[in-house]
Amino acid sequence: MTSLDDYLTEKTLLDLAPPKAYVDGAAAAEHGSVRILERDEKHLRAEVAGSPMQTSELRLGADGLRWSCTCGEAAGRLCHHLVATALATWPTEVPDDAE
Ligand SMILES: [Zn+2]
């Protein structure tokens, strides 16, 4: 069974988001602008800080990945809020050069 986590790979995000949205989304995630509100296998909802704050939602249904964002710019492509939301669910990589 496919879960949303399996779906939200870097490749998927790069395919679905315009390059600028990907870059801006990665920056927003890195700066901790994302607050996850709900998360389960098939559904992800988060607030992304900004002016104004936006609410992004990703859902995995029978017909594939669906998304929406209150910014209104997520028709057809992912906006940077959605990219940030997806990236915020990735495990944080811990540098292994701590010695
Ligand atoms: Zn948005």
GROMACS .gro file of N, CA and C and ligand atoms in nm:
model
  298
    1MET      N    1   0.084  -0.119   0.000
    1MET     CA    2   0.000   0.000   0.000
    1MET      C    3   0.088   0.125   0.000
    2THR      N    4   0.043   0.220  -0.075
    2THR     CA    5   0.119   0.344  -0.083
    2THR      C    6   0.067   0.442   0.022
    3SER      N    7   0.157   0.501   0.093
    3SER     CA    8   0.118   0.606   0.185
    3SER      C    9   0.164   0.739   0.128
    4LEU      N   10   0.112   0.844   0.186
    4LEU     CA   11   0.147   0.978   0.141
    4LEU      C   12   0.298   1.001   0.151
    5ASP      N   13   0.358   0.947   0.257
    5ASP     CA   14   0.503   0.962   0.274
    5ASP      C   15   0.580   0.904   0.156
    6ASP      N   16   0.534   0.788   0.106
    6ASP     CA   17   0.602   0.727  -0.007
    6ASP      C   18   0.587   0.813  -0.132
    7TYR      N   19   0.479   0.884  -0.135
    7TYR     CA   20   0.445   0.963  -0.253
    7TYR      C   21   0.524   1.092  -0.261
    8LEU      N   22   0.549   1.150  -0.145
    8LEU     CA   23   0.609   1.284  -0.144
    8LEU      C   24   0.761   1.276  -0.148
    9THR      N   25   0.811   1.228  -0.260
    9THR     CA   26   0.955   1.220  -0.278
    9THR      C   27   1.003   1.349  -0.344
   10GLU      N   28   1.132   1.365  -0.343
   10GLU     CA   29   1.190   1.483  -0.408
   10GLU      C   30   1.151   1.485  -0.555
   11LYS      N   31   1.151   1.368  -0.618
   11LYS     CA   32   1.118   1.363  -0.760
   11LYS      C   33   0.975   1.409  -0.785
   12THR      N   34   0.882   1.359  -0.703
   12THR     CA   35   0.742   1.401  -0.719
   12THR      C   36   0.729   1.551  -0.703
   13LEU      N   37   0.794   1.605  -0.601
   13LEU     CA   38   0.782   1.748  -0.576
   13LEU      C   39   0.842   1.829  -0.690
   14LEU      N   40   0.954   1.783  -0.742
   14LEU     CA   41   1.017   1.854  -0.853
   14LEU      C   42   0.931   1.846  -0.979
   15ASP      N   43   0.862   1.733  -0.993
   15ASP     CA   44   0.773   1.717  -1.109
   15ASP      C   45   0.650   1.808  -1.099
   16LEU      N   46   0.600   1.822  -0.978
   16LEU     CA   47   0.470   1.888  -0.959
   16LEU      C   48   0.481   2.037  -0.930
   17ALA      N   49   0.596   2.081  -0.886
   17ALA     CA   50   0.609   2.222  -0.849
   17ALA      C   51   0.695   2.296  -0.950
   18PRO      N   52   0.661   2.419  -0.982
   18PRO     CA   53   0.750   2.501  -1.064
   18PRO      C   54   0.882   2.520  -0.989
   19PRO      N   55   0.993   2.537  -1.059
   19PRO     CA   56   1.124   2.547  -0.992
   19PRO      C   57   1.127   2.651  -0.880
   20LYS      N   58   1.067   2.766  -0.903
   20LYS     CA   59   1.071   2.871  -0.800
   20LYS      C   60   0.993   2.828  -0.675
   21ALA      N   61   0.880   2.761  -0.696
   21ALA     CA   62   0.801   2.714  -0.582
   21ALA      C   63   0.881   2.613  -0.502
   22TYR      N   64   0.956   2.529  -0.572
   22TYR     CA   65   1.037   2.429  -0.500
   22TYR      C   66   1.144   2.497  -0.414
   23VAL      N   67   1.212   2.593  -0.473
   23VAL     CA   68   1.319   2.663  -0.402
   23VAL      C   69   1.263   2.740  -0.282
   24ASP      N   70   1.154   2.813  -0.305
   24ASP     CA   71   1.093   2.891  -0.197
   24ASP      C   72   1.038   2.799  -0.088
   25GLY      N   73   0.980   2.687  -0.129
   25GLY     CA   74   0.925   2.592  -0.033
   25GLY      C   75   1.034   2.529   0.052
   26ALA      N   76   1.145   2.495  -0.012
   26ALA     CA   77   1.257   2.436   0.062
   26ALA      C   78   1.310   2.536   0.164
   27ALA      N   79   1.318   2.662   0.125
   27ALA     CA   80   1.366   2.766   0.217
   27ALA      C   81   1.270   2.782   0.334
   28ALA      N   82   1.140   2.781   0.306
   28ALA     CA   83   1.040   2.797   0.413
   28ALA      C   84   1.048   2.680   0.510
   29ALA      N   85   1.063   2.559   0.458
   29ALA     CA   86   1.072   2.442   0.546
   29ALA      C   87   1.198   2.449   0.631
   30GLU      N   88   1.305   2.493   0.570
   30GLU     CA   89   1.432   2.501   0.641
   30GLU      C   90   1.427   2.604   0.754
   31HIS      N   91   1.349   2.709   0.732
   31HIS     CA   92   1.339   2.813   0.834
   31HIS      C   93   1.231   2.784   0.938
   32GLY      N   94   1.176   2.664   0.933
   32GLY     CA   95   1.079   2.627   1.035
   32GLY      C   96   0.946   2.699   1.023
   33SER      N   97   0.907   2.734   0.901
   33SER     CA   98   0.782   2.809   0.882
   33SER      C   99   0.659   2.721   0.882
   34VAL      N  100   0.679   2.590   0.889
   34VAL     CA  101   0.567   2.498   0.873
   34VAL      C  102   0.525   2.441   1.008
   35ARG      N  103   0.397   2.443   1.035
   35ARG     CA  104   0.344   2.378   1.155
   35ARG      C  105   0.244   2.272   1.107
   36ILE      N  106   0.277   2.146   1.133
   36ILE     CA  107   0.189   2.037   1.091
   36ILE      C  108   0.067   2.033   1.183
   37LEU      N  109  -0.051   2.035   1.125
   37LEU     CA  110  -0.174   2.034   1.204
   37LEU      C  111  -0.231   1.893   1.213
   38GLU      N  112  -0.228   1.822   1.100
   38GLU     CA  113  -0.283   1.687   1.096
   38GLU      C  114  -0.195   1.606   1.005
   39ARG      N  115  -0.172   1.483   1.045
   39ARG     CA  116  -0.091   1.398   0.959
   39ARG      C  117  -0.127   1.253   0.983
   40ASP      N  118  -0.166   1.186   0.878
   40ASP     CA  119  -0.178   1.041   0.885
   40ASP      C  120  -0.132   0.985   0.751
   41GLU      N  121  -0.158   0.858   0.728
   41GLU     CA  122  -0.102   0.792   0.610
   41GLU      C  123  -0.144   0.856   0.479
   42LYS      N  124  -0.265   0.908   0.477
   42LYS     CA  125  -0.322   0.956   0.350
   42LYS      C  126  -0.349   1.104   0.348
   43HIS      N  127  -0.316   1.173   0.452
   43HIS     CA  128  -0.362   1.311   0.464
   43HIS      C  129  -0.262   1.393   0.543
   44LEU      N  130  -0.239   1.512   0.494
   44LEU     CA  131  -0.143   1.600   0.559
   44LEU      C  132  -0.197   1.743   0.550
   45ARG      N  133  -0.202   1.810   0.664
   45ARG     CA  134  -0.249   1.947   0.666
   45ARG      C  135  -0.156   2.028   0.753
   46ALA      N  136  -0.121   2.146   0.707
   46ALA     CA  137  -0.024   2.228   0.780
   46ALA      C  138  -0.049   2.375   0.758
   47GLU      N  139  -0.003   2.453   0.853
   47GLU     CA  140   0.000   2.598   0.838
   47GLU      C  141   0.141   2.638   0.798
   48VAL      N  142   0.147   2.729   0.703
   48VAL     CA  143   0.277   2.780   0.661
   48VAL      C  144   0.281   2.929   0.691
   49ALA      N  145   0.376   2.968   0.774
   49ALA     CA  146   0.387   3.108   0.816
   49ALA      C  147   0.415   3.196   0.696
   50GLY      N  148   0.365   3.316   0.704
   50GLY     CA  149   0.385   3.413   0.596
   50GLY      C  150   0.287   3.525   0.617
   51SER      N  151   0.278   3.613   0.520
   51SER     CA  152   0.180   3.720   0.533
   51SER      C  153   0.092   3.721   0.409
   52PRO      N  154  -0.030   3.667   0.420
   52PRO     CA  155  -0.083   3.605   0.541
   52PRO      C  156  -0.041   3.459   0.552
   53MET      N  157  -0.067   3.400   0.669
   53MET     CA  158  -0.043   3.257   0.686
   53MET      C  159  -0.136   3.177   0.595
   54GLN      N  160  -0.087   3.068   0.541
   54GLN     CA  161  -0.169   2.985   0.453
   54GLN      C  162  -0.185   2.845   0.513
   55THR      N  163  -0.293   2.782   0.476
   55THR     CA  164  -0.315   2.643   0.518
   55THR      C  165  -0.307   2.555   0.394
   56SER      N  166  -0.219   2.457   0.399
   56SER     CA  167  -0.195   2.367   0.286
   56SER      C  168  -0.244   2.228   0.322
   57GLU      N  169  -0.294   2.159   0.223
   57GLU     CA  170  -0.347   2.026   0.246
   57GLU      C  171  -0.308   1.935   0.130
   58LEU      N  172  -0.258   1.816   0.163
   58LEU     CA  173  -0.227   1.714   0.063
   58LEU      C  174  -0.300   1.587   0.103
   59ARG      N  175  -0.356   1.521   0.003
   59ARG     CA  176  -0.435   1.403   0.032
   59ARG      C  177  -0.410   1.299  -0.076
   60LEU      N  178  -0.395   1.175  -0.033
   60LEU     CA  179  -0.377   1.067  -0.128
   60LEU      C  180  -0.509   0.991  -0.139
   61GLY      N  181  -0.569   0.996  -0.257
   61GLY     CA  182  -0.696   0.929  -0.279
   61GLY      C  183  -0.682   0.819  -0.382
   62ALA      N  184  -0.795   0.759  -0.417
   62ALA     CA  185  -0.794   0.651  -0.515
   62ALA      C  186  -0.741   0.698  -0.650
   63ASP      N  187  -0.760   0.825  -0.678
   63ASP     CA  188  -0.715   0.878  -0.807
   63ASP      C  189  -0.582   0.952  -0.797
   64GLY      N  190  -0.507   0.927  -0.690
   64GLY     CA  191  -0.374   0.985  -0.680
   64GLY      C  192  -0.367   1.100  -0.583
   65LEU      N  193  -0.266   1.180  -0.602
   65LEU     CA  194  -0.239   1.289  -0.509
   65LEU      C  195  -0.327   1.409  -0.541
   66ARG      N  196  -0.390   1.462  -0.437
   66ARG     CA  197  -0.473   1.584  -0.450
   66ARG      C  198  -0.420   1.685  -0.351
   67TRP      N  199  -0.435   1.811  -0.382
   67TRP     CA  200  -0.385   1.913  -0.290
   67TRP      C  201  -0.467   2.039  -0.301
   68SER      N  202  -0.456   2.120  -0.198
   68SER     CA  203  -0.518   2.252  -0.201
   68SER      C  204  -0.439   2.342  -0.107
   69CYS      N  205  -0.450   2.471  -0.134
   69CYS     CA  206  -0.382   2.568  -0.048
   69CYS      C  207  -0.464   2.696  -0.049
   70THR      N  208  -0.471   2.759   0.067
   70THR     CA  209  -0.553   2.880   0.078
   70THR      C  210  -0.495   2.998   0.001
   71CYS      N  211  -0.373   2.987  -0.050
   71CYS     CA  212  -0.316   3.097  -0.127
   71CYS      C  213  -0.381   3.109  -0.264
   72GLY      N  214  -0.448   3.000  -0.308
   72GLY     CA  215  -0.516   3.005  -0.437
   72GLY      C  216  -0.425   2.992  -0.558
   73GLU      N  217  -0.298   2.963  -0.534
   73GLU     CA  218  -0.203   2.952  -0.646
   73GLU      C  219  -0.166   2.807  -0.674
   74ALA      N  220  -0.240   2.715  -0.617
   74ALA     CA  221  -0.202   2.575  -0.627
   74ALA      C  222  -0.291   2.499  -0.726
   75ALA      N  223  -0.338   2.567  -0.829
   75ALA     CA  224  -0.419   2.499  -0.930
   75ALA      C  225  -0.327   2.433  -1.032
   76GLY      N  226  -0.330   2.301  -1.034
   76GLY     CA  227  -0.249   2.230  -1.134
   76GLY      C  228  -0.108   2.202  -1.088
   77ARG      N  229  -0.043   2.300  -1.027
   77ARG     CA  230   0.093   2.282  -0.978
   77ARG      C  231   0.093   2.303  -0.827
   78LEU      N  232   0.199   2.256  -0.766
   78LEU     CA  233   0.214   2.281  -0.622
   78LEU      C  234   0.265   2.424  -0.601
   79CYS      N  235   0.210   2.493  -0.503
   79CYS     CA  236   0.267   2.622  -0.463
   79CYS      C  237   0.378   2.597  -0.362
   80HIS      N  238   0.448   2.701  -0.326
   80HIS     CA  239   0.562   2.679  -0.236
   80HIS      C  240   0.518   2.639  -0.096
   81HIS      N  241   0.395   2.676  -0.057
   81HIS     CA  242   0.345   2.631   0.074
   81HIS      C  243   0.332   2.479   0.079
   82LEU      N  244   0.283   2.423  -0.031
   82LEU     CA  245   0.266   2.277  -0.035
   82LEU      C  246   0.401   2.207  -0.039
   83VAL      N  247   0.495   2.264  -0.111
   83VAL     CA  248   0.630   2.206  -0.112
   83VAL      C  249   0.688   2.209   0.029
   84ALA      N  250   0.672   2.323   0.096
   84ALA     CA  251   0.725   2.337   0.232
   84ALA      C  252   0.660   2.236   0.325
   85THR      N  253   0.529   2.218   0.311
   85THR     CA  254   0.456   2.123   0.395
   85THR      C  255   0.509   1.982   0.375
   86ALA      N  256   0.527   1.944   0.250
   86ALA     CA  257   0.578   1.809   0.221
   86ALA      C  258   0.719   1.792   0.276
   87LEU      N  259   0.803   1.892   0.254
   87LEU     CA  260   0.943   1.880   0.299
   87LEU      C  261   0.952   1.876   0.451
   88ALA      N  262   0.858   1.943   0.518
   88ALA     CA  263   0.862   1.947   0.664
   88ALA      C  264   0.838   1.810   0.726
   89THR      N  265   0.781   1.717   0.650
   89THR     CA  266   0.755   1.583   0.705
   89THR      C  267   0.874   1.491   0.687
   90TRP      N  268   0.974   1.536   0.613
   90TRP     CA  269   1.091   1.449   0.595
   90TRP      C  270   1.170   1.443   0.723
   91PRO      N  271   1.230   1.327   0.750
   91PRO     CA  272   1.313   1.318   0.869
   91PRO      C  273   1.429   1.419   0.858
   92THR      N  274   1.459   1.481   0.970
   92THR     CA  275   1.571   1.575   0.971
   92THR      C  276   1.701   1.496   0.969
   93GLU      N  277   1.786   1.532   0.879
   93GLU     CA  278   1.913   1.462   0.872
   93GLU      C  279   2.007   1.515   0.979
   94VAL      N  280   2.057   1.423   1.058
   94VAL     CA  281   2.151   1.461   1.163
   94VAL      C  282   2.292   1.446   1.106
   95PRO      N  283   2.370   1.551   1.112
   95PRO     CA  284   2.507   1.541   1.061
   95PRO      C  285   2.584   1.434   1.138
   96ASP      N  286   2.658   1.351   1.069
   96ASP     CA  287   2.728   1.244   1.139
   96ASP      C  288   2.876   1.280   1.160
   97ASP      N  289   2.905   1.408   1.156
   97ASP     CA  290   3.045   1.450   1.179
   97ASP      C  291   3.058   1.513   1.317
   98ALA      N  292   2.982   1.458   1.413
   98ALA     CA  293   2.974   1.520   1.544
   98ALA      C  294   3.100   1.494   1.628
   99GLU      N  295   3.187   1.409   1.584
   99GLU     CA  296   3.305   1.378   1.664
   99GLU      C  297   3.402   1.496   1.675
  100ZN      ZN  298   0.000   2.805  -0.128
   0.00000   0.00000   0.00000
